[in-house]
Coordinates of C-alpha atoms in Angstrom, one line a residue:
X1 CA 11.1 16.2 32.9
X2 CA 8.9 18.3 34.3
X3 CA 6.2 20.7 32.2
X4 CA 6.8 23.7 34.5
X5 CA 8.9 25.1 37.2
X6 CA 8.4 28.3 39.2
X7 CA 11.2 29.7 40.9
X8 CA 12.6 32.0 43.4
X9 CA 8.8 32.8 44.7
X10 CA 7.6 33.3 48.3
X11 CA 5.1 29.5 48.8
X12 CA 2.0 30.9 50.7
X13 CA 0.4 27.0 50.8
X14 CA -2.8 27.8 51.4
X15 CA -2.6 26.3 55.2
X16 CA -1.8 29.2 57.1
X17 CA 1.3 28.7 58.2
X18 CA 4.0 31.0 57.5
X19 CA 5.1 31.7 53.5
X20 CA 8.7 30.0 52.9
X21 CA 11.0 30.5 50.2
X22 CA 10.9 27.7 47.7
X23 CA 10.2 26.5 44.0
X24 CA 7.2 24.4 42.3
X25 CA 7.4 21.7 39.8
X26 CA 4.5 20.9 37.9
X27 CA 4.3 17.8 35.8
X28 CA 0.7 16.2 34.3
X29 CA -1.7 18.9 35.8
X30 CA 0.1 18.4 39.3
X31 CA 2.2 19.8 41.9
X32 CA 5.1 16.9 42.0
X33 CA 7.9 18.9 44.2
X34 CA 7.9 21.8 46.4
X35 CA 11.3 23.1 47.7
X36 CA 14.4 23.4 45.9
X37 CA 13.3 21.9 42.5
X38 CA 16.6 21.7 40.0
X39 CA 14.9 19.1 37.5
X40 CA 14.9 20.4 33.8
X41 CA 11.4 21.9 32.9
X42 CA 9.7 22.6 29.6
X43 CA 9.0 25.8 30.9
X44 CA 10.1 27.8 34.0
X45 CA 8.8 31.0 35.5
X46 CA 10.9 33.4 37.5
X47 CA 8.5 34.3 40.5
X48 CA 11.4 36.5 42.5
X49 CA 9.4 38.9 44.5
X50 CA 6.3 37.5 43.8
X51 CA 3.7 35.3 46.5
X52 CA 2.9 31.7 45.0
X53 CA 0.0 30.3 46.1
X54 CA -3.2 28.2 45.3
X55 CA -5.5 29.2 43.2
X56 CA -8.6 31.3 44.3
X57 CA -11.8 29.1 44.7
X58 CA -15.0 31.5 44.2
X59 CA -17.9 29.7 46.6
X60 CA -20.8 31.9 44.4
X61 CA -21.0 32.2 41.3
X62 CA -23.4 32.4 38.5
X63 CA -21.6 31.5 35.2
X64 CA -23.7 28.9 34.4
X65 CA -24.8 30.6 31.2
X66 CA -21.7 32.3 30.5
X67 CA -19.9 29.1 29.9
X68 CA -21.3 29.4 26.5
X69 CA -20.1 32.7 25.0
X70 CA -17.1 33.0 27.4
X71 CA -15.4 30.3 28.4
X72 CA -12.5 32.0 29.8
X73 CA -15.2 33.2 32.7
X74 CA -13.8 36.8 32.5
X75 CA -13.2 38.6 34.7
X76 CA -12.4 36.3 37.4
X77 CA -9.7 34.4 35.6
X78 CA -7.8 37.8 35.7
X79 CA -8.3 38.5 39.6
X80 CA -6.5 34.4 40.0
X81 CA -9.5 32.8 40.6
X82 CA -8.7 29.3 39.1
X83 CA -12.2 27.3 40.5
X84 CA -15.9 28.6 40.6
X85 CA -18.9 27.0 42.0
X86 CA -22.5 28.1 40.4
X87 CA -25.8 26.9 40.2
X88 CA -27.0 29.0 43.2
X89 CA -29.9 30.7 44.4
X90 CA -32.2 28.2 43.3
X91 CA -31.4 29.1 39.6
X92 CA -29.6 26.6 37.5
X93 CA -30.1 26.5 34.2
X94 CA -30.8 22.8 34.1
X95 CA -33.1 20.7 34.1
X96 CA -35.6 22.2 31.6
X97 CA -38.8 20.9 30.1
X98 CA -39.7 22.4 26.8
X99 CA -42.5 24.7 28.9
X100 CA -40.1 25.5 31.6
X101 CA -37.2 26.7 29.6
X102 CA -38.3 30.0 28.3
X103 CA -39.5 31.0 31.6
X104 CA -36.2 30.3 33.1
X105 CA -34.5 32.0 30.7
X106 CA -37.1 35.1 31.2
X107 CA -36.5 34.8 35.1
X108 CA -32.9 34.7 35.0
X109 CA -33.1 38.4 32.7
X110 CA -34.6 39.7 35.5
X111 CA -33.9 37.9 38.9
X112 CA -30.1 37.3 38.0
X113 CA -29.5 40.1 35.5
X114 CA -28.6 38.2 32.5
X115 CA -30.1 39.8 29.5
X116 CA -32.5 37.8 27.8
X117 CA -31.5 38.5 24.4
X118 CA -27.9 36.9 25.5
X119 CA -29.3 34.2 26.9
X120 CA -31.0 33.4 24.0
X121 CA -28.6 34.0 21.6
X122 CA -25.4 31.6 23.4
X123 CA -27.1 28.3 23.0
X124 CA -30.0 26.3 21.6
X125 CA -30.9 25.4 25.2
X126 CA -31.4 22.0 23.9
X127 CA -30.6 20.0 26.9
X128 CA -33.1 18.8 29.7
X129 CA -31.4 16.5 32.3
X130 CA -28.7 18.3 34.2
X131 CA -26.1 15.4 33.0
X132 CA -26.9 16.6 29.3
X133 CA -26.1 20.5 30.8
X134 CA -23.1 19.2 32.5
X135 CA -22.2 17.1 29.3
X136 CA -22.2 20.3 26.9
X137 CA -20.1 22.6 29.5
X138 CA -17.3 19.6 29.6
X139 CA -14.3 19.9 27.8
X140 CA -14.3 23.5 26.9
X141 CA -13.9 25.3 30.4
X142 CA -10.9 28.3 31.3
X143 CA -11.6 27.5 34.9
X144 CA -12.5 24.9 36.7
X145 CA -16.2 24.6 37.7
X146 CA -18.7 23.0 38.9
X147 CA -22.8 23.8 39.8
X148 CA -25.3 23.0 41.9
X149 CA -29.0 22.5 41.0
X150 CA -31.4 25.0 41.5
X151 CA -34.9 25.0 43.7
X152 CA -36.8 27.1 41.0
X153 CA -35.3 25.2 38.2
X154 CA -36.8 21.8 39.5
X155 CA -40.3 23.0 40.5
X156 CA -40.9 25.0 37.1
X157 CA -40.0 21.4 35.3
X158 CA -42.0 19.8 37.4
X159 CA -45.0 21.8 38.5
X160 CA -45.0 23.8 34.9
X161 CA -47.0 26.7 35.3
X162 CA -48.4 25.9 38.9
X163 CA -44.3 26.0 40.1
X164 CA -45.6 30.1 40.6
X165 CA -48.6 30.7 43.2
X166 CA -49.2 27.3 44.5
X167 CA -48.4 25.0 47.1
X168 CA -46.7 21.3 45.6
X169 CA -48.6 18.5 46.4
X170 CA -47.5 14.8 47.6
X171 CA -46.9 13.6 44.4
X172 CA -45.3 16.8 43.0
X173 CA -43.0 16.7 46.0
X174 CA -42.2 13.1 45.3
X175 CA -41.8 13.9 41.3
X176 CA -39.2 17.0 42.7
X177 CA -37.5 14.5 44.7
X178 CA -36.6 12.2 41.9
X179 CA -35.8 14.9 39.5
X180 CA -33.2 16.1 42.1
X181 CA -32.4 12.4 43.3
X182 CA -31.3 12.2 39.3
X183 CA -29.1 15.7 38.8
X184 CA -27.4 14.8 41.8
X185 CA -26.5 11.2 40.3
X186 CA -25.1 12.9 37.1
X187 CA -23.0 15.2 39.0
X188 CA -24.6 18.1 40.6
X189 CA -22.8 19.3 43.4
X190 CA -25.5 20.3 45.6
X191 CA -29.2 21.5 46.1
X192 CA -29.3 25.5 46.2
X193 CA -33.0 27.2 47.1
X194 CA -34.2 30.6 48.1
X195 CA -37.3 32.4 50.6
X196 CA -35.1 35.6 49.8
X197 CA -38.0 38.4 49.1
X198 CA -35.4 40.1 46.5
X199 CA -36.1 37.4 43.8
X200 CA -39.0 38.0 42.0
X201 CA -39.2 37.2 38.2
X202 CA -39.8 39.1 35.0
X203 CA -43.5 39.7 35.8
X204 CA -42.5 40.8 39.1
X205 CA -43.9 37.3 41.0
X206 CA -41.8 35.6 43.9
X207 CA -39.8 33.1 42.2
X208 CA -41.1 29.3 42.1
X209 CA -38.9 28.3 45.2
X210 CA -40.6 31.0 47.4
X211 CA -43.6 29.2 47.0
X212 CA -42.7 26.2 48.4
X213 CA -43.6 25.3 52.2
X214 CA -41.3 24.0 54.9
X215 CA -42.1 20.0 53.8
X216 CA -40.9 20.7 50.6
X217 CA -37.8 22.1 51.3
X218 CA -37.0 19.5 54.0
X219 CA -38.3 16.7 51.5
X220 CA -35.6 18.3 48.7
X221 CA -32.7 18.3 51.3
X222 CA -32.8 15.3 52.2
X223 CA -32.3 13.9 48.8
X224 CA -28.8 15.6 49.1
X225 CA -27.6 13.3 51.8
X226 CA -28.1 10.1 49.6
X227 CA -24.9 11.7 47.3
X228 CA -21.6 12.0 47.9
X229 CA -19.3 15.1 47.6
X230 CA -22.5 17.3 47.5
X231 CA -24.0 20.3 49.7
X232 CA -27.1 22.8 50.2
X233 CA -27.5 26.3 49.9
X234 CA -30.1 28.3 51.4
X235 CA -30.8 32.1 50.9
X236 CA -32.7 33.6 53.5
X237 CA -35.7 36.3 54.2
X238 CA -33.4 38.1 57.3
X239 CA -36.4 40.0 57.8
X240 CA -37.8 36.8 59.4
X241 CA -35.0 36.2 61.5
X242 CA -36.8 33.4 64.0
X243 CA -38.4 31.4 61.5
X244 CA -35.2 31.9 59.3
X245 CA -33.0 30.2 61.8
X246 CA -35.5 27.6 62.7
X247 CA -35.7 26.6 58.7
X248 CA -32.0 26.9 58.1
X249 CA -30.9 24.5 61.0
X250 CA -33.8 21.9 59.9
X251 CA -32.4 22.2 56.2
X252 CA -29.3 21.0 57.1
X253 CA -30.6 18.4 59.4
X254 CA -32.8 17.1 56.6
X255 CA -29.8 16.9 54.4
X256 CA -26.7 15.9 56.7
X257 CA -24.9 18.8 54.7
X258 CA -23.7 21.9 56.1
X259 CA -25.8 25.1 54.2
X260 CA -24.3 28.5 53.3
X261 CA -25.9 31.4 52.9
X262 CA -25.5 34.7 50.8
X263 CA -24.7 37.3 51.5
X264 CA -23.3 38.9 55.1
X265 CA -22.7 42.6 54.3
X266 CA -20.9 45.2 56.1
X267 CA -22.1 48.2 54.8
X268 CA -21.1 50.9 57.4
X269 CA -24.4 51.2 59.9
X270 CA -23.9 52.4 63.2
X271 CA -24.8 49.3 64.4
X272 CA -23.2 47.0 61.6
X273 CA -21.6 44.7 64.6
X274 CA -25.0 44.1 65.8
X275 CA -26.7 43.3 62.9
X276 CA -23.9 41.2 61.6
X277 CA -24.4 39.1 65.1
X278 CA -27.9 38.6 64.7
X279 CA -27.8 37.5 61.4
X280 CA -24.8 35.1 62.4
X281 CA -27.2 33.8 65.1
X282 CA -28.5 31.3 62.3
X283 CA -25.3 29.2 62.9
X284 CA -25.4 29.5 66.8
X285 CA -29.3 27.6 65.9
X286 CA -28.1 25.6 63.8
X287 CA -25.3 24.4 65.8
X288 CA -26.9 24.0 68.7
X289 CA -29.4 21.0 66.6
X290 CA -26.4 19.4 65.2
X291 CA -26.7 20.9 61.7
X292 CA -24.1 23.6 60.2
X293 CA -25.1 27.1 58.6
X294 CA -22.0 29.3 57.1
X295 CA -22.9 32.7 56.2
X296 CA -20.5 34.1 52.6
X297 CA -19.1 37.5 53.5
X298 CA -18.2 39.7 51.1
X299 CA -14.9 41.7 51.5
X300 CA -16.1 45.1 50.5
X301 CA -19.5 47.2 50.3
X302 CA -20.4 46.4 46.8
X303 CA -20.7 49.2 44.0
X304 CA -24.6 48.6 43.4
X305 CA -25.7 50.3 39.7
X306 CA -29.5 50.7 39.7
X307 CA -32.1 52.1 37.2
X308 CA -35.9 52.3 37.6
X309 CA -35.7 50.8 33.9
X310 CA -34.1 47.1 34.9
X311 CA -36.1 48.0 38.6
X312 CA -33.8 45.3 40.0
X313 CA -33.9 46.0 44.1
X314 CA -36.3 49.1 43.5
X315 CA -39.2 46.5 42.8
X316 CA -38.4 44.5 46.2
X317 CA -39.2 48.2 48.5
X318 CA -42.8 47.9 49.7
X319 CA -46.2 48.9 48.7
X320 CA -46.7 50.3 45.3
X321 CA -43.2 50.0 44.4
X322 CA -43.7 46.5 43.9
X323 CA -46.8 47.4 41.7
X324 CA -44.9 50.0 39.5
X325 CA -42.2 47.6 38.2
X326 CA -44.9 44.8 36.7
X327 CA -45.8 47.3 34.7
X328 CA -44.3 48.2 30.3
X329 CA -41.7 50.8 30.7
X330 CA -44.0 53.3 28.6
X331 CA -46.8 52.7 31.3
X332 CA -44.1 53.0 34.2
X333 CA -42.6 56.2 33.1
X334 CA -46.6 57.5 33.2
X335 CA -46.5 56.7 36.8
X336 CA -43.3 58.2 37.7
X337 CA -45.0 61.7 36.2
X338 CA -47.8 61.6 38.5
X339 CA -47.2 63.4 41.4
X340 CA -49.7 61.5 43.9
X341 CA -47.5 58.3 42.6
X342 CA -44.6 59.9 43.7
X343 CA -45.9 61.0 47.0
X344 CA -47.0 56.8 47.5
X345 CA -43.5 55.8 46.7
X346 CA -42.0 57.9 49.0
X347 CA -44.5 57.2 52.1
X348 CA -43.5 53.4 51.1
X349 CA -39.8 53.6 51.0
X350 CA -40.0 55.2 54.6
X351 CA -41.5 51.8 55.8
X352 CA -38.4 50.3 55.6
X353 CA -36.7 50.1 59.0
X354 CA -33.3 52.0 59.8
X355 CA -31.5 49.0 60.4
X356 CA -32.9 46.6 57.7
X357 CA -30.1 45.8 54.5
X358 CA -33.1 47.7 52.4
X359 CA -32.5 51.2 54.2
X360 CA -30.2 52.7 51.9
X361 CA -31.9 51.2 48.7
X362 CA -35.2 53.5 49.9
X363 CA -33.3 56.2 50.9
X364 CA -33.9 58.5 47.3
X365 CA -31.7 61.3 48.3
X366 CA -28.2 60.0 48.9
X367 CA -28.1 58.4 45.8
X368 CA -25.4 59.6 43.8
X369 CA -26.5 59.7 39.7
X370 CA -23.8 57.5 38.0
X371 CA -24.7 58.2 34.4
X372 CA -27.4 60.3 32.5
X373 CA -28.3 61.9 29.5
X374 CA -27.9 65.3 31.8
X375 CA -23.8 65.2 32.0
X376 CA -24.4 68.0 35.4
X377 CA -25.7 65.8 36.7
X378 CA -23.2 62.8 36.6
X379 CA -21.3 62.2 39.7
X380 CA -23.1 64.1 42.0
X381 CA -26.0 63.2 44.8
X382 CA -29.5 63.6 44.2
X383 CA -29.8 65.9 47.4
X384 CA -27.3 68.1 45.7
X385 CA -29.3 68.3 42.7
X386 CA -32.8 69.0 44.4
X387 CA -31.4 72.0 46.4
X388 CA -29.9 73.3 43.2
X389 CA -33.3 72.8 41.4
X390 CA -35.2 74.1 44.5
X391 CA -37.3 70.9 44.5
X392 CA -37.6 67.6 46.5
X393 CA -34.9 65.0 46.5
X394 CA -37.7 62.9 45.4
X395 CA -39.1 64.7 43.0
X396 CA -35.8 65.2 41.8
X397 CA -35.4 61.7 41.6
X398 CA -38.1 61.1 39.5
X399 CA -37.9 64.2 36.9
X400 CA -34.1 62.7 36.2
X401 CA -35.0 59.5 35.4
X402 CA -38.3 60.1 33.6
X403 CA -35.9 62.6 31.1
X404 CA -33.9 59.5 31.1
X405 CA -36.6 57.1 29.6
X406 CA -35.6 55.7 33.2
X407 CA -32.1 54.8 32.0
X408 CA -30.1 56.6 34.6
X409 CA -27.7 55.0 36.4
X410 CA -28.0 55.7 40.2
X411 CA -25.7 54.5 42.9
X412 CA -26.9 54.0 46.3
X413 CA -24.9 55.0 49.7
X414 CA -24.1 51.9 51.9
X415 CA -21.3 53.2 53.3
X416 CA -19.0 50.8 54.7
X417 CA -15.4 52.5 53.7
X418 CA -14.3 53.7 57.2
X419 CA -12.0 52.4 59.4
X420 CA -14.2 50.6 61.9
X421 CA -16.1 48.6 59.0
X422 CA -12.9 47.1 58.2
X423 CA -12.2 46.1 61.3
X424 CA -15.5 44.6 61.9
X425 CA -14.6 42.8 58.6
X426 CA -11.2 41.3 59.9
X427 CA -13.3 40.0 62.9
X428 CA -16.1 38.5 60.5
X429 CA -13.5 36.9 58.5
X430 CA -11.7 35.1 61.2
X431 CA -15.5 33.9 62.6
X432 CA -15.8 30.2 61.7
X433 CA -18.9 30.8 60.6
X434 CA -18.7 32.9 57.5
X435 CA -16.5 32.1 54.4
X436 CA -15.0 34.6 52.4
X437 CA -16.8 35.0 49.1
X438 CA -20.3 36.1 47.7
X439 CA -19.1 37.0 44.1
X440 CA -22.0 37.1 42.2
X441 CA -19.6 37.0 38.7
X442 CA -22.2 36.5 35.9
X443 CA -25.1 37.8 37.4
X444 CA -26.5 41.6 37.7
X445 CA -23.8 42.1 34.6
X446 CA -24.8 45.6 34.7
X447 CA -25.7 46.2 38.8
X448 CA -22.9 45.0 40.9
X449 CA -18.9 44.8 40.9
X450 CA -18.4 42.5 43.4
X451 CA -16.3 40.1 41.2
X452 CA -12.8 41.4 42.5
X453 CA -13.6 39.8 46.1
X454 CA -10.2 38.0 46.0
X455 CA -8.1 40.8 44.9
X456 CA -9.9 43.2 47.4
X457 CA -8.9 40.7 50.3
X458 CA -5.4 41.0 49.2
X459 CA -4.9 44.6 47.7
X460 CA -7.7 46.0 51.1
X461 CA -7.8 43.7 53.6
X462 CA -4.0 42.7 53.6
X463 CA -1.5 45.6 51.9
X464 CA -4.2 49.0 52.8
X465 CA -5.9 48.1 55.7
X466 CA -4.1 45.6 57.3
X467 CA -7.0 43.7 59.5
X468 CA -5.9 40.2 58.0
X469 CA -2.2 38.7 57.4
X470 CA -0.9 37.6 54.2
X471 CA -1.0 33.7 54.7
X472 CA -4.7 34.3 57.0
X473 CA -5.6 35.7 53.5
X474 CA -4.5 33.5 51.1
X475 CA -6.2 30.6 53.5
X476 CA -9.6 32.1 53.5
X477 CA -9.6 32.5 49.3
X478 CA -8.1 28.5 49.3
X479 CA -8.3 25.9 51.9
X480 CA -11.0 27.3 53.5
X481 CA -13.6 27.1 50.6
X482 CA -12.1 24.1 48.9
X483 CA -12.5 22.4 52.4
X484 CA -16.0 23.6 52.8
X485 CA -17.4 21.7 49.3
X486 CA -15.3 18.6 49.5
X487 CA -12.6 19.5 46.8
X488 CA -10.5 16.6 46.3
X489 CA -6.7 17.9 46.0
X490 CA -7.3 21.4 45.6
X491 CA -7.0 24.4 47.6
X492 CA -3.3 24.1 48.8
X493 CA 0.0 24.2 47.3
X494 CA 0.7 20.4 48.0
X495 CA 2.6 17.6 46.5
X496 CA 0.2 15.5 44.7
X497 CA -2.5 18.2 44.4
X498 CA -4.0 20.0 41.1
X499 CA -1.4 22.4 40.2
X500 CA -4.2 25.1 40.0
X501 CA -1.6 28.2 41.4
X502 CA -1.5 31.8 41.1
X503 CA 1.7 33.9 40.9
X504 CA 1.3 37.8 42.7
X505 CA 3.2 41.0 43.7
X506 CA 1.5 41.4 47.3
X507 CA 2.8 45.1 46.8
X508 CA 0.5 45.9 44.1
X509 CA -2.4 43.3 43.6
X510 CA -5.5 44.8 43.5
X511 CA -8.7 45.3 41.1
X512 CA -8.9 47.9 38.4
X513 CA -11.2 50.7 37.9
X514 CA -14.4 49.2 37.6
X515 CA -15.8 50.3 34.1
X516 CA -18.0 49.1 31.5
X517 CA -17.5 46.4 28.4
X518 CA -20.1 46.2 25.7
X519 CA -19.4 42.8 24.5
X520 CA -22.3 40.8 25.9
X521 CA -23.8 38.4 22.5
X522 CA -27.1 39.4 21.1
X523 CA -27.6 43.1 21.8
X524 CA -25.9 46.2 22.6
X525 CA -25.9 45.6 26.5
X526 CA -22.9 46.0 28.5
X527 CA -21.7 44.9 31.9
X528 CA -20.1 46.0 34.7
X529 CA -16.0 44.8 34.1
X530 CA -12.6 45.1 35.8
X531 CA -9.6 42.9 35.3
X532 CA -6.7 43.2 38.2
X533 CA -3.1 44.3 38.3
X534 CA -0.2 42.5 40.4
X535 CA -1.5 39.0 39.1
X536 CA 1.7 37.7 37.1
X537 CA 0.6 34.3 36.2
X538 CA -2.8 32.1 36.8
X539 CA -2.1 28.3 36.3
X540 CA -4.7 25.9 35.8
X541 CA -4.3 22.3 36.0
X542 CA -0.7 23.3 35.4
X543 CA -1.7 25.0 32.0
X544 CA -0.9 28.5 32.0
X545 CA -4.1 31.1 31.6
X546 CA -3.0 34.3 32.6
X547 CA 0.7 36.0 31.6
X548 CA 1.1 39.5 33.2
X549 CA -2.4 40.3 32.6
X550 CA -3.5 38.9 29.1
X551 CA -5.1 35.4 28.5
X552 CA -3.7 32.8 26.8
X553 CA -6.6 31.4 25.2
X554 CA -5.9 28.2 26.4
X555 CA -8.9 26.1 28.6
X556 CA -7.9 23.6 30.8
X557 CA -10.6 24.0 33.2
X558 CA -12.1 20.7 34.5
X559 CA -16.0 20.1 34.8
X560 CA -16.0 18.9 38.8
X561 CA -18.7 16.4 39.3
X562 CA -19.9 15.7 42.7
X563 CA -18.9 12.0 44.3
X564 CA -15.8 12.1 41.5
X565 CA -14.0 15.5 42.1
X566 CA -15.8 16.1 45.3
X567 CA -16.5 14.2 48.8
X568 CA -18.8 14.8 51.5
X569 CA -17.4 16.9 54.7
X570 CA -18.2 16.7 58.2
X571 CA -20.5 18.9 59.8
X572 CA -17.8 20.8 61.8
X573 CA -15.6 21.4 58.4
X574 CA -15.2 24.7 59.2
X575 CA -14.9 24.4 62.9
X576 CA -11.1 22.7 62.0
X577 CA -8.1 24.8 62.7
X578 CA -6.8 23.9 59.3
X579 CA -9.4 23.3 56.9
X580 CA -7.6 21.1 54.0
X581 CA -5.0 19.6 56.4

């Protein structure tokens, strides 16, 4: 007898081939029958008028800590995601030492927008090795989940406070290699790091990995080559394209693995196609040398919700901006009152080039007030408020924020909602140098809303904008990430594969309106949150976890370990015509 039979749907199997009418039979967590399935089942799901597809695979999350307070991994589960990969940007939460643990928590509270009170409330942080951490996570997951081990965690564990501000010596690099080697042997899916100027710790200093030199990056990448089913990730400094391309190519070659980076965004600039071409040239450099670099690309311009209180993204602007966010809130407020400080901040913001991805963050007049204590400001652009009040946009911006104790939430105008932007996205999704993803789910909890990437691809990309066919979109969300990470028996509707399945209505699938959810442990902080419509059923390992928008409470996810649940992939895996076949 089958455990579950899914009948009457259109099966879109993840290969990119046309969908076909058929049933699925599931037993013991695996797909055992496809086509006309008549065998009796304990449960039958009627998928008439629906698409039956492999569960979606999220290629970039930060659920490393959320697993302890929300093992369902919401809201991803409601968007059809069945597998998540985390530990990126160098920001894993293992390995740890007694000294590094408090630093890592404070760093994450700043660089990844996870409230410190929440991080400290959800666990005793008593693990030390990466294996210890995985053992704690295993057995209580709603989704399949695997984690990379992060450079900043390893560097701080080995070097202590010297990890910020100093070069590693030969002995310290060797010790980092040894710790990475052990972490990979214990099940880490790969090694992640960052050189991005947006990544600063709670004191405003570059995170540990940003102090590494070329020798250190390549030495650590070389360790990955020794371990089956492992990968590499490096977040680049895109303002230094030539040196970045060289480093990423050599990083790939040292580790003998494809490298992915986050994130390629289409944001509505007139030269957006040119910017994308320049950034994708990083892949061309790597391929010319025999390596591989893959860009993760967001399916839409994310909503970004910023404040001068947390300072995220403001603190990457040049000059005085970086210094003022090192100050405590009361001192920061006084600085923002000062007309001379305002003048200098405005001048420093003007230093951002017009074609920089940071330009929208530096243009204060175009910010929209999302929420403030003065309700009449909400939903209005700073420039309009300034004109009404007879002051400069700079003064209006800081006056509003100071009146709110810096808690005002602003959103920059990044564009990217026009038809030309969607057409460019369609071309990028079809480019074998990209991978659709970069949700960042689990991080920047009050900053961005990109967790709905999968329902955006299917709702906006397929149905509304018609820039990609349904079958191609499902392929992008399933087989391609499965192939990239070397996931064994996942990413396709195929006999013998794990029964990770989503049943959705192609006519209605979409994310719900973005809102706030006050469910973070340890305080009164909120997270940006939205569930989905049009997702009827989500199954993980053959167990239903979502039924008509409600979670069943089941936690059947597998903790993915390298070499057991993953295999090593060839450099050209993303260039293969049908990854995963």
